[in-house]
mmCIF file of C-alpha atoms in Angstrom:
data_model
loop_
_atom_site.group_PDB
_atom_site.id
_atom_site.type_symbol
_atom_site.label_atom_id
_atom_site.label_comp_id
_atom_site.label_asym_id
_atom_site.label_seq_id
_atom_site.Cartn_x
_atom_site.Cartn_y
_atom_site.Cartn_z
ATOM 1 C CA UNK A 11 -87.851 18.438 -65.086
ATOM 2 C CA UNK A 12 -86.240 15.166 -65.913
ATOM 3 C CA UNK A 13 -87.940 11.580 -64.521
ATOM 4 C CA UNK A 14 -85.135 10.686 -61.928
ATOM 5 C CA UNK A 15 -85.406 14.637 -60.497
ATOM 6 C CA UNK A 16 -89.504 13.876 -60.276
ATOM 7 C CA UNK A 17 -89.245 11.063 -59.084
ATOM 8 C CA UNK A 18 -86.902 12.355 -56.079
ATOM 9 C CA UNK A 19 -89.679 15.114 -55.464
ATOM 10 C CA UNK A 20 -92.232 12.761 -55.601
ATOM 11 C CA UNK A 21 -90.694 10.921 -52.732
ATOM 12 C CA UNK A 22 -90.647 13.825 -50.856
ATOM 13 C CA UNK A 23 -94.335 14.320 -51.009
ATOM 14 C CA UNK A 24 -96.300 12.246 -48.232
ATOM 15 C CA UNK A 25 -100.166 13.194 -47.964
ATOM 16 C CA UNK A 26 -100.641 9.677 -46.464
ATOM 17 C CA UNK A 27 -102.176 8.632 -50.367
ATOM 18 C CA UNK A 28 -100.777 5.184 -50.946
ATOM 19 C CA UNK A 29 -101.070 6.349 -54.879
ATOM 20 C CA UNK A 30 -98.797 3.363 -55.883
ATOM 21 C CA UNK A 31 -101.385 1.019 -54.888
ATOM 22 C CA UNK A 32 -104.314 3.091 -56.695
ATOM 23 C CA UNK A 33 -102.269 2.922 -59.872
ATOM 24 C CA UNK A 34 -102.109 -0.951 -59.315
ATOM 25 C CA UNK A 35 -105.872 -1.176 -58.731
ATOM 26 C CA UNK A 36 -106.586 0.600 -61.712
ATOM 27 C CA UNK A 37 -104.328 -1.555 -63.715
ATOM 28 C CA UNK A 38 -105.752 -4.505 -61.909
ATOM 29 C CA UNK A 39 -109.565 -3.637 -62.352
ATOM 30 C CA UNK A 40 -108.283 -2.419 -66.395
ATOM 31 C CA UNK A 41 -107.393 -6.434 -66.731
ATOM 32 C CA UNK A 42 -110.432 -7.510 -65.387
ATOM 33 C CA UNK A 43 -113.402 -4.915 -65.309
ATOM 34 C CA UNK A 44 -115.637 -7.386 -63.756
ATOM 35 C CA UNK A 45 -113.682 -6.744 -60.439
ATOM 36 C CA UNK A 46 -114.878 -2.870 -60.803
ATOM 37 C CA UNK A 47 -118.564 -3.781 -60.205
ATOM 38 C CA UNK A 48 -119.171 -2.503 -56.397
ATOM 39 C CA UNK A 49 -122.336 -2.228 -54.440
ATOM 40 C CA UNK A 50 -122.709 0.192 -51.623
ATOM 41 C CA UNK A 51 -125.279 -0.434 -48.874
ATOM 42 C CA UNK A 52 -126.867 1.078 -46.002
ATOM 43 C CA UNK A 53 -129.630 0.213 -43.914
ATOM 44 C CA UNK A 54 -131.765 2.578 -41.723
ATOM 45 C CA UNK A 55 -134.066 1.634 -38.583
ATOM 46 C CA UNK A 56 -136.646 4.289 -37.554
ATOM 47 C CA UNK A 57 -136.543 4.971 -34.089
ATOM 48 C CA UNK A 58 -138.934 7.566 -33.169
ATOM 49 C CA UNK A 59 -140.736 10.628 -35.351
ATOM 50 C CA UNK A 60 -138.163 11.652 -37.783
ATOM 51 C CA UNK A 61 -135.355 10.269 -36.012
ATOM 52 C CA UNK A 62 -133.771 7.388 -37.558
ATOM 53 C CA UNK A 63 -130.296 5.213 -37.104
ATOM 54 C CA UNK A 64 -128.567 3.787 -40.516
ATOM 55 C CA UNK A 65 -125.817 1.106 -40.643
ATOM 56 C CA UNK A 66 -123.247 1.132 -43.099
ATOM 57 C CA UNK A 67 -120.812 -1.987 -42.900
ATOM 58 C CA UNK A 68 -121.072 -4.728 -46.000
ATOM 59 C CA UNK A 69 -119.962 -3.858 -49.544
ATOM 60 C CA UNK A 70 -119.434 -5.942 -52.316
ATOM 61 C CA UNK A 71 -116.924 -5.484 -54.809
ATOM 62 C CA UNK A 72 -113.450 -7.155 -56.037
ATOM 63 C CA UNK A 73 -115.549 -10.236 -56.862
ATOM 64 C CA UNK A 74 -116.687 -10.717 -52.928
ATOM 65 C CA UNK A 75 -118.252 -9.842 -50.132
ATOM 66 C CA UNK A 76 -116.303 -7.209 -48.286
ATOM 67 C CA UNK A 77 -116.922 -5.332 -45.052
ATOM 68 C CA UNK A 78 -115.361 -2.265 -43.215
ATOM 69 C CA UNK A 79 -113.309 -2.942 -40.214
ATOM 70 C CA UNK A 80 -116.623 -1.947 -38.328
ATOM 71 C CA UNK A 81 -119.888 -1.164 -38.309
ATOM 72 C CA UNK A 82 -120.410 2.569 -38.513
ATOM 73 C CA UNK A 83 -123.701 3.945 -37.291
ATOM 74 C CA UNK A 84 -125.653 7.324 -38.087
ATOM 75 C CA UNK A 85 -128.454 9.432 -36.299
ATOM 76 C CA UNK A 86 -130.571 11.414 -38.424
ATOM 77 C CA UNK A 87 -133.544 13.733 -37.038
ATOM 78 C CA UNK A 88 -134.645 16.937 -37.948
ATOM 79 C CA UNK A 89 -133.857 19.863 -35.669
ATOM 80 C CA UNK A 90 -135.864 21.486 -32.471
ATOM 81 C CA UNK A 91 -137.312 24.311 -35.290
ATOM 82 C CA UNK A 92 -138.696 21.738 -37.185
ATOM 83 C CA UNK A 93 -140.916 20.065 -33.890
ATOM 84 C CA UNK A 94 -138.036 17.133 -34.136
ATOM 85 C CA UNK A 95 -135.628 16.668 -31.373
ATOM 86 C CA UNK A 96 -132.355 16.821 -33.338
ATOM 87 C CA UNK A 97 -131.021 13.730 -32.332
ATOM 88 C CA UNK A 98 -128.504 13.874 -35.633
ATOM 89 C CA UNK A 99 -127.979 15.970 -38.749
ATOM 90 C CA UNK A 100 -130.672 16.097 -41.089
ATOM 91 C CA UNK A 101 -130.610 13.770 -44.302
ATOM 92 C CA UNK A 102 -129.807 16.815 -46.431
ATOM 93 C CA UNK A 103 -126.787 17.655 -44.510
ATOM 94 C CA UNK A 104 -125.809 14.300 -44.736
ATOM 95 C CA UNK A 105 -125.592 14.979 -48.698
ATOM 96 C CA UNK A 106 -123.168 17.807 -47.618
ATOM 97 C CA UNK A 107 -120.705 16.016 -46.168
ATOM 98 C CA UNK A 108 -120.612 12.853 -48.577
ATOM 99 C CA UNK A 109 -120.014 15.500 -51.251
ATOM 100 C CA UNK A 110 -117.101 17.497 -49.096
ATOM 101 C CA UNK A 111 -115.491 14.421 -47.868
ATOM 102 C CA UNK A 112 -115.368 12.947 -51.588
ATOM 103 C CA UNK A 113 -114.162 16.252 -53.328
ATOM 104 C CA UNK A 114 -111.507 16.213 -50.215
ATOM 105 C CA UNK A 115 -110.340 12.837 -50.892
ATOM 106 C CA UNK A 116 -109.751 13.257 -54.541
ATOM 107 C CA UNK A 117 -107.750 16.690 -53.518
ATOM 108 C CA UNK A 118 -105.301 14.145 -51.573
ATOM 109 C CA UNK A 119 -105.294 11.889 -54.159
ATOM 110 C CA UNK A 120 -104.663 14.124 -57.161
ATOM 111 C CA UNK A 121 -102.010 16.150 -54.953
ATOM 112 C CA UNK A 122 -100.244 12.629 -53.846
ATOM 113 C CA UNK A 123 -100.121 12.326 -57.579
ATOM 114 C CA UNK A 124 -98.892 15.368 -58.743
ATOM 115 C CA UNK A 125 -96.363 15.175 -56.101
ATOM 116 C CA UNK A 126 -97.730 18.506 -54.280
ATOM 117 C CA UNK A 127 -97.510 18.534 -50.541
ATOM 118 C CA UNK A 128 -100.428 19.619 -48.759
ATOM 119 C CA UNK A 129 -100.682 20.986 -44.848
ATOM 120 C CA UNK A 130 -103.595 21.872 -44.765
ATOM 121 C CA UNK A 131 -107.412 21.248 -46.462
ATOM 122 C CA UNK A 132 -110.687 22.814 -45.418
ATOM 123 C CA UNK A 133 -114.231 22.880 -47.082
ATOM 124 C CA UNK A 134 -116.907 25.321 -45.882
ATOM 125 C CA UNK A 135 -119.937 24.049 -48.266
ATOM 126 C CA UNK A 136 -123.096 25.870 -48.063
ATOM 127 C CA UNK A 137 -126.823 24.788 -49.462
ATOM 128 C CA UNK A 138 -129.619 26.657 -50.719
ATOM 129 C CA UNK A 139 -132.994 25.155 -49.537
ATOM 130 C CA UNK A 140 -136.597 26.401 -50.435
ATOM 131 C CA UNK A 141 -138.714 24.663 -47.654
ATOM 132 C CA UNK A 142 -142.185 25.760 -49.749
ATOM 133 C CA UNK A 143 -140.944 22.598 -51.602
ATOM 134 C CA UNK A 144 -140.675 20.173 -49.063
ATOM 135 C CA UNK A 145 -143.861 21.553 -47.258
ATOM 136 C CA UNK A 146 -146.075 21.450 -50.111
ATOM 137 C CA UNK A 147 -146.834 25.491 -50.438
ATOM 138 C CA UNK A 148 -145.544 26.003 -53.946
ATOM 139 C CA UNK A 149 -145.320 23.077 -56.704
ATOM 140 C CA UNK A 150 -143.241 24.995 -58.629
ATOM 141 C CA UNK A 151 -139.983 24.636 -55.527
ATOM 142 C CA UNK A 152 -138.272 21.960 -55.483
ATOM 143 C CA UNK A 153 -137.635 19.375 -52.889
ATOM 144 C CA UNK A 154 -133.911 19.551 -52.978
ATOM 145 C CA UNK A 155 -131.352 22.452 -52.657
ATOM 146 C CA UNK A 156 -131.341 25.227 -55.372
ATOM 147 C CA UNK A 157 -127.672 25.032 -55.435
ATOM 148 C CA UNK A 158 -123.810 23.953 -53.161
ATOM 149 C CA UNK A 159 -121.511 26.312 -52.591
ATOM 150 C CA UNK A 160 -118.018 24.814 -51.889
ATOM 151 C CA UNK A 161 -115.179 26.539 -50.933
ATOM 152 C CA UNK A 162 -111.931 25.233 -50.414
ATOM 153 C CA UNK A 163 -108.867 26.783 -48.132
ATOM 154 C CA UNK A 164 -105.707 24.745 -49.175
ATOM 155 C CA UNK A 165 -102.072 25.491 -47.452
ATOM 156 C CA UNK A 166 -99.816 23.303 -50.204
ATOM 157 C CA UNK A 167 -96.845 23.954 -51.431
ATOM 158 C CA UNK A 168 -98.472 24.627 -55.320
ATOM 159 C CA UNK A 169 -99.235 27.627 -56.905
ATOM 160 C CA UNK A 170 -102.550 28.812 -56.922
ATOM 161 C CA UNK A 171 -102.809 27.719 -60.227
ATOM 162 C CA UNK A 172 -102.119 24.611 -59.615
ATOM 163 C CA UNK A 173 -104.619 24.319 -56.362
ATOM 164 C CA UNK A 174 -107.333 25.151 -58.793
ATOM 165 C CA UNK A 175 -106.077 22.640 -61.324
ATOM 166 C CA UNK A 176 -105.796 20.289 -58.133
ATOM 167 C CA UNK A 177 -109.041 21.194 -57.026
ATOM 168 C CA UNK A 178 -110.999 20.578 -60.729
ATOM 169 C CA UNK A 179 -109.214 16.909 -60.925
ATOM 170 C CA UNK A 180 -110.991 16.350 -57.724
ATOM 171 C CA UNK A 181 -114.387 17.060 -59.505
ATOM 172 C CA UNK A 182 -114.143 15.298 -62.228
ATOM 173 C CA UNK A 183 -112.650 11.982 -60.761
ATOM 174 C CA UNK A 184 -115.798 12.549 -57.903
ATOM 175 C CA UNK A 185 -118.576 9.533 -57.274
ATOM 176 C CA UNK A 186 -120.554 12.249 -55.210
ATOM 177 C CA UNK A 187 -119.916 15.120 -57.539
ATOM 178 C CA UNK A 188 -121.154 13.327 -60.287
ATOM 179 C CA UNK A 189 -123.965 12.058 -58.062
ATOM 180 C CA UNK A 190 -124.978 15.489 -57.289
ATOM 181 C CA UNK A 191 -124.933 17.336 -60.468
ATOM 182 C CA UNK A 192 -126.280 14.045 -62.843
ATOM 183 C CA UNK A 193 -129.963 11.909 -62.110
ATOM 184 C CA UNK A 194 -129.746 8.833 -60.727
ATOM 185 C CA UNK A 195 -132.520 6.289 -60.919
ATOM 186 C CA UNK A 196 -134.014 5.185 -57.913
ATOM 187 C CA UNK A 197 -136.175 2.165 -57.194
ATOM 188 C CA UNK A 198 -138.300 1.964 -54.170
ATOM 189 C CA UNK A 199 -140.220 -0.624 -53.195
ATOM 190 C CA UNK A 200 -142.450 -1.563 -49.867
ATOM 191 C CA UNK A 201 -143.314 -4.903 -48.109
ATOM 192 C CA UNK A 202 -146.044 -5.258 -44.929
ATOM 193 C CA UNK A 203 -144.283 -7.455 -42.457
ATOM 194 C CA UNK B 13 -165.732 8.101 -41.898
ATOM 195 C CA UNK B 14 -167.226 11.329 -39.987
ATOM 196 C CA UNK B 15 -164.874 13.961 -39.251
ATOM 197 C CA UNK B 16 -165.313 13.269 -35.335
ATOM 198 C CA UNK B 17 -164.429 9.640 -35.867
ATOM 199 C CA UNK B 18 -161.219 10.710 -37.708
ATOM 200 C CA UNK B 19 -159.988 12.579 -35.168
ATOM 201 C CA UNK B 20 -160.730 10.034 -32.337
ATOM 202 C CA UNK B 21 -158.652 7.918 -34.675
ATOM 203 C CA UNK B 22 -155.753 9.845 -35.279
ATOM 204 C CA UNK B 23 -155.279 10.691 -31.870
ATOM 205 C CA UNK B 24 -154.634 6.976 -31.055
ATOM 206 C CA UNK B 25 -152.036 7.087 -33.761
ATOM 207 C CA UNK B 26 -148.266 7.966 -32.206
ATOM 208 C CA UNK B 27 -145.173 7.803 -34.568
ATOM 209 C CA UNK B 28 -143.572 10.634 -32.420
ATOM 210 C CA UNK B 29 -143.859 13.221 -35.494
ATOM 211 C CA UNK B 30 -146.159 16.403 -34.223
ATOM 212 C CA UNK B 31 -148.177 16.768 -37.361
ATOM 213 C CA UNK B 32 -149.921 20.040 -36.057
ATOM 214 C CA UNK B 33 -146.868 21.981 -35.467
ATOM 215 C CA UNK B 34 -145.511 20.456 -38.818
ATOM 216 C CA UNK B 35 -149.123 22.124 -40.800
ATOM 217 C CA UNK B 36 -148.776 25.309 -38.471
ATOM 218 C CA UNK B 37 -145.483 25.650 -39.801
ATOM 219 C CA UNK B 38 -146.346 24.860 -43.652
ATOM 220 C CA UNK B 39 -149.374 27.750 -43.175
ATOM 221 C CA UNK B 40 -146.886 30.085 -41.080
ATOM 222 C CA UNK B 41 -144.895 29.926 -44.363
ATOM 223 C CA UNK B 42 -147.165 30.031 -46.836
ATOM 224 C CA UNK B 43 -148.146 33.386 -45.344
ATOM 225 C CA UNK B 44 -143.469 33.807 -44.823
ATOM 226 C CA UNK B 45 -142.164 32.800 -47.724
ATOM 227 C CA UNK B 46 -138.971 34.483 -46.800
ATOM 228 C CA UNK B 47 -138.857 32.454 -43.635
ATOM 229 C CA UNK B 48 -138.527 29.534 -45.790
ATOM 230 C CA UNK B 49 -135.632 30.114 -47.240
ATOM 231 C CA UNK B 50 -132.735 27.737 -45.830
ATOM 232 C CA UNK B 51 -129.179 27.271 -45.889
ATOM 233 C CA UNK B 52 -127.886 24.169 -44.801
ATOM 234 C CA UNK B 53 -124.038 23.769 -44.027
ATOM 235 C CA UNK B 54 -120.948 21.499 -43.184
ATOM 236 C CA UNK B 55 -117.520 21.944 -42.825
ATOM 237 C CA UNK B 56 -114.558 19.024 -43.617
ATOM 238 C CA UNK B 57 -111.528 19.009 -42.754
ATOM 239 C CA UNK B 58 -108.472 16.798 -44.393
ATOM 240 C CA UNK B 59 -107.161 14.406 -41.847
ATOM 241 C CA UNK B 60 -104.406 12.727 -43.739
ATOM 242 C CA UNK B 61 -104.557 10.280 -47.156
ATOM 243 C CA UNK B 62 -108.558 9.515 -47.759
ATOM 244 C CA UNK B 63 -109.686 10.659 -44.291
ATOM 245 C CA UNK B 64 -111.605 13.683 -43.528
ATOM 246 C CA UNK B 65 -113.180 14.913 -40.796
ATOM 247 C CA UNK B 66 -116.870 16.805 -41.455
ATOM 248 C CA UNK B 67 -119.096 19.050 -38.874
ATOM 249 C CA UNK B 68 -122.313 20.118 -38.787
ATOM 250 C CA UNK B 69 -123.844 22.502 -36.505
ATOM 251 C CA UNK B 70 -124.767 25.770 -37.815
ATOM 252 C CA UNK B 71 -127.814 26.381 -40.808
ATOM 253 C CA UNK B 72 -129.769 29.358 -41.625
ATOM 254 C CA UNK B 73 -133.727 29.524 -41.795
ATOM 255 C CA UNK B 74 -136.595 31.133 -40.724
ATOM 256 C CA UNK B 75 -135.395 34.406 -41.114
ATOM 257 C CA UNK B 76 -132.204 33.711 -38.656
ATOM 258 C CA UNK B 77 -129.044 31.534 -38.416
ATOM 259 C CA UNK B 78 -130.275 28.360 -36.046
ATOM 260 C CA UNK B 79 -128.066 25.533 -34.412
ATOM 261 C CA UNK B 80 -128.252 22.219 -33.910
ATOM 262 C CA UNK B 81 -128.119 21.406 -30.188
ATOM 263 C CA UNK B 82 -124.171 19.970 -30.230
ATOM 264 C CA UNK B 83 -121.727 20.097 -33.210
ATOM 265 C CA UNK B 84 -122.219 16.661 -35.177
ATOM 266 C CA UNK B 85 -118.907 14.894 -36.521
ATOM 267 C CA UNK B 86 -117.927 12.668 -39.022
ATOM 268 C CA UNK B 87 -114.900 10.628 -40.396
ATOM 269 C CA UNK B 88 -115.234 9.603 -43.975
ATOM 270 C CA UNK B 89 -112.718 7.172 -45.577
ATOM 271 C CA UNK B 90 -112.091 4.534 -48.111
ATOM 272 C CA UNK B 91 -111.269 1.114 -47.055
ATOM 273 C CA UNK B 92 -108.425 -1.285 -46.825
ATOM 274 C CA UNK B 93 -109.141 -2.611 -50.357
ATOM 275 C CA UNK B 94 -108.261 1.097 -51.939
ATOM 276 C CA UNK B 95 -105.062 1.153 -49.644
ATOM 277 C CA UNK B 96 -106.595 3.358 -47.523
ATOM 278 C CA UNK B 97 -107.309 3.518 -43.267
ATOM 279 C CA UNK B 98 -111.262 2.750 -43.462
ATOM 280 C CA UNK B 99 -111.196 5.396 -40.329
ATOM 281 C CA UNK B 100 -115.225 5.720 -41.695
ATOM 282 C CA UNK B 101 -117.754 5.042 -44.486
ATOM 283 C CA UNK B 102 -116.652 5.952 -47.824
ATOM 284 C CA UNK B 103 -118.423 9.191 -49.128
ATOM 285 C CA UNK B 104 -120.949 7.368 -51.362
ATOM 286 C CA UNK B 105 -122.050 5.392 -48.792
ATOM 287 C CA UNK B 106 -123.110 8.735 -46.981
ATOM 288 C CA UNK B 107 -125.186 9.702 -50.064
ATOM 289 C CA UNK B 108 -127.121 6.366 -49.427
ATOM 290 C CA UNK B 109 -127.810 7.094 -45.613
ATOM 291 C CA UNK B 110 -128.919 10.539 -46.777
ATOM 292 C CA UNK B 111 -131.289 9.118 -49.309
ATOM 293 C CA UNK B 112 -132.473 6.134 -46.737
ATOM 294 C CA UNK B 113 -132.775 8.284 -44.003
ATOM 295 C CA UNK B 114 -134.838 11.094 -45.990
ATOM 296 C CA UNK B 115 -137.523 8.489 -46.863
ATOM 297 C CA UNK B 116 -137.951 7.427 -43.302
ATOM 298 C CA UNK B 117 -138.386 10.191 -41.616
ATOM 299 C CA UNK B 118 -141.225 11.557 -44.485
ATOM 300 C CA UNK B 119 -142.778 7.571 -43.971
ATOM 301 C CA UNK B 120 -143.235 8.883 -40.371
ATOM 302 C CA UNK B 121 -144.580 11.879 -41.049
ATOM 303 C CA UNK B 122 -146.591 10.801 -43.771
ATOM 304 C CA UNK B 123 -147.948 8.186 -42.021
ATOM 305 C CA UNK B 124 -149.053 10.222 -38.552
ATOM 306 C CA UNK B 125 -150.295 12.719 -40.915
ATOM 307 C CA UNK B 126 -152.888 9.653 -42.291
ATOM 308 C CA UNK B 127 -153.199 8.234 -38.908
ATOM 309 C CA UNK B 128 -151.538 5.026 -39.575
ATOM 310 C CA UNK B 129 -149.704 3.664 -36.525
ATOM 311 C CA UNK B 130 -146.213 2.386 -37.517
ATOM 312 C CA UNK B 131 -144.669 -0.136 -35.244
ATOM 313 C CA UNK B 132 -141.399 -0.691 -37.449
ATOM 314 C CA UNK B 133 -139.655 0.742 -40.391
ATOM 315 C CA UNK B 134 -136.841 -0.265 -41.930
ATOM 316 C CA UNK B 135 -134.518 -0.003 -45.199
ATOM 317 C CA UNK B 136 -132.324 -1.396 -47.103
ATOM 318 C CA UNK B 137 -130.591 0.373 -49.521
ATOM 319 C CA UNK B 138 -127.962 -0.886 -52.301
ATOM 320 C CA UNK B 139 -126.430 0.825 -55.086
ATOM 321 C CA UNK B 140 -124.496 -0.298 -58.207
ATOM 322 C CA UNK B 141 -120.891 1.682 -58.927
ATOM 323 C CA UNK B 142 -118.755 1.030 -61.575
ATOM 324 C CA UNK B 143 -114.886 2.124 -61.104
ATOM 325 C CA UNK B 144 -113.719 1.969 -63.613
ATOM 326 C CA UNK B 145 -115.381 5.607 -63.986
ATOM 327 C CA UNK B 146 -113.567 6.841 -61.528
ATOM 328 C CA UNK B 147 -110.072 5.483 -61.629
ATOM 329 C CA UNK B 148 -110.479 7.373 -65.763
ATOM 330 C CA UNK B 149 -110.239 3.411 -66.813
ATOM 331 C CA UNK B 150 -113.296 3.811 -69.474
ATOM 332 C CA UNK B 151 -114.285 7.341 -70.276
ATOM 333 C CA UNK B 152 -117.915 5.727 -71.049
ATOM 334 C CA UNK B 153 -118.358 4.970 -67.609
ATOM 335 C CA UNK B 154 -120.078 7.472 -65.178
ATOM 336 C CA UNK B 155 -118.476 8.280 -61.228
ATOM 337 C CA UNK B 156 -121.489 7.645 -59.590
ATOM 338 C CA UNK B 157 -123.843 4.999 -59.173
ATOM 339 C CA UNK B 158 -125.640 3.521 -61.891
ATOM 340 C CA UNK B 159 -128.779 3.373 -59.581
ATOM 341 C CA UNK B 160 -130.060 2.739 -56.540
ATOM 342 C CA UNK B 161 -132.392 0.879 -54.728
ATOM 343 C CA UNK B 162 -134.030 0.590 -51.667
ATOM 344 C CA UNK B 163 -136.497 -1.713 -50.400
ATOM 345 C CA UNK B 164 -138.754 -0.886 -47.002
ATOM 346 C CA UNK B 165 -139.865 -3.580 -44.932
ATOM 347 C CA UNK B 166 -143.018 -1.420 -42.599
ATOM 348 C CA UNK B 167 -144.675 -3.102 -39.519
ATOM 349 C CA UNK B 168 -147.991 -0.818 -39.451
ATOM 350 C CA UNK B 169 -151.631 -0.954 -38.850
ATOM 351 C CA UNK B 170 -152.026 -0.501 -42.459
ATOM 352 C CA UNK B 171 -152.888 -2.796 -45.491
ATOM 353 C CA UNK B 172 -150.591 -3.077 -48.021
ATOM 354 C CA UNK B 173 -152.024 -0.808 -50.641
ATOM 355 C CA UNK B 174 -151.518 2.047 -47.904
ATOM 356 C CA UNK B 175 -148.230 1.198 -47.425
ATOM 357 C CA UNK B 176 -147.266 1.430 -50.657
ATOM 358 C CA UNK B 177 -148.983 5.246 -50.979
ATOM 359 C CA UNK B 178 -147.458 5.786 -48.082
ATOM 360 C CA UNK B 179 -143.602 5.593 -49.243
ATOM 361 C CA UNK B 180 -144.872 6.907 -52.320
ATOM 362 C CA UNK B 181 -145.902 10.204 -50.725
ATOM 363 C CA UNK B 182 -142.865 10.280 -48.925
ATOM 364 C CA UNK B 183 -140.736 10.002 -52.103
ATOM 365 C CA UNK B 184 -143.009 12.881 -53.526
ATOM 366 C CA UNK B 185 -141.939 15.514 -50.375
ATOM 367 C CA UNK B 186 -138.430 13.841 -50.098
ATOM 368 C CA UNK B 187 -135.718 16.594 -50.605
ATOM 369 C CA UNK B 188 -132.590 13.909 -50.850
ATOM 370 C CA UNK B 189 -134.630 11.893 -53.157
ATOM 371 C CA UNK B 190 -135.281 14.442 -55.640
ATOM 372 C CA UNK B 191 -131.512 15.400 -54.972
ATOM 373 C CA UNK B 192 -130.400 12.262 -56.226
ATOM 374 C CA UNK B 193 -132.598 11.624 -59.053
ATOM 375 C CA UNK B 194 -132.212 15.562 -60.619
ATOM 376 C CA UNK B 195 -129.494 17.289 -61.509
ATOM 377 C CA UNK B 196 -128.410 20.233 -58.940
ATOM 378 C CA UNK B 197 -125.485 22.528 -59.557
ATOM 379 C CA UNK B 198 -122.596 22.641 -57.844
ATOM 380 C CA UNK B 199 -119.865 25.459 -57.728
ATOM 381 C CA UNK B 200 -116.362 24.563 -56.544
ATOM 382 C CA UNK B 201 -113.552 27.481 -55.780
ATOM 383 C CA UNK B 202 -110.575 27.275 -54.117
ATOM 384 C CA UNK B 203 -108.197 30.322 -52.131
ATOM 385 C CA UNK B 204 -104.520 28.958 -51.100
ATOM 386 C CA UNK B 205 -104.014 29.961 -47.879
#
């Protein structure tokens, strides 16, 4: 296929990925890397046994402070079999959907790139939990899940080929993918007030 | 401190967590381990360029599938400075109300379980990223944070040396937290549809 004939396709192709301006950003960040350094940040009240409310709304990155258009607020609790009252998902499933809804961006993104339509995307991710870790009973479980499922239904007009190929991009341009499968250091500290 | 004493004690304490049916539960699996064996779920949806929509509702444990009382929803996005909607929190910022909210809830139970009356709890979470990882400007660099950090600030009948055992424990029994900070695999398929 020549360029002008891609570049007609391309055109075509509208999965709402403004992929223009993610080329400019990268060329942008590229000149000056400095610009790449972001922090994300949450904060999270406890309200009442397990149940908790976290904020997400300031970010830093591009040099400055930035901040979503609003604040966006979260319950967690653990459910009614658990003695809780399930006043929100539980912090695991919370993992679940950062990592869907990052793998599902990226399949928008990469698709907007390789100028394949899509109609349709759907995750169904599933996670393996041993709760003799969490509870103490066994030393040798684990806290955390003993493996994710995901599994993706995509209507787009690609081959099936080129859905998986679409689909593998995703993973290996993913923050949370990465974040899953790789250690991360974490730091926590405590002050009396 | 005579057992008697202890118990007077700990029945003044209230953080809303029900520490007996939390230690019936831990024996009723110890002598179960099948019950203990969870799967924990979400499903997302593509909305259009970043967006997605996630729900959670359904898991499986204790021997049977379980619900949450109502379906729980949840639009994730990138904002205005990647081109995109900012219709929600970016996916990485879920992974730190996961971690954030994780730790809390285990600081509750922790502390009701050592009778240590909490009157506030909060955290504040921030964590570096680097994208130039993953807009694929420098191969070097990883997708996902280069660490995190969270800081509590805890209101409590408690001197400080407790507090700080006390969010120690709860990092020790926190399933997120060891998510994070090990490595857990992660199997991706697609089916067009």
């Amino acid at each position: 296929m020549n360029a002008t004939v891609n570049k007609v396709m391309a055109a075509k192709v509208d999965n709402g990925v403004n992929v223009e301006a993610l080329l400019g950003a990268r060329q942008a960040l590229t000149d000056a890397p400095e610009a790449a350094r972001f922090k994300w940040r949450a904060t999270c009240s406890w309200v009442n046994g397990t149940h908790s409310r976290s904020t997400v709304q300031g970010f830093f990155g591009l040099g400055a402070e930035q901040s979503h258009k609003t604040a966006f607020t979260y319950d967690a609790d653990h459910p009614e079999v658990f003695a809780s009252e399930d006043n929100g998902s539980t912090p695991v499933e919370y993992v679940l959907v950062a990592l869907a809804s990052c793998l599902t961006a990226g399949v928008a993104a990469v698709a907007q790139n390789r100028s394949i339509q899509l109609r349709s995307v759907k995750a169904t991710v599933e996670a393996g939990m041993d709760l003799q870790g969490i509870l103490g009973i066994d030393s040798e479980v684990r806290n955390g899940f003993d493996g994710i499922k995901v599994v993706y239904d995509i209507d787009a007009d690609a081959s099936r080929e080129d859905i998986a190929a679409l689909v593998a991009q995703s993973q290996k341009r993913s923050a949370v993918f990465d974040i899953v499968t790789n250690p991360t250091d974490v730091t926590v500290t405590a002050s009396k007030v």
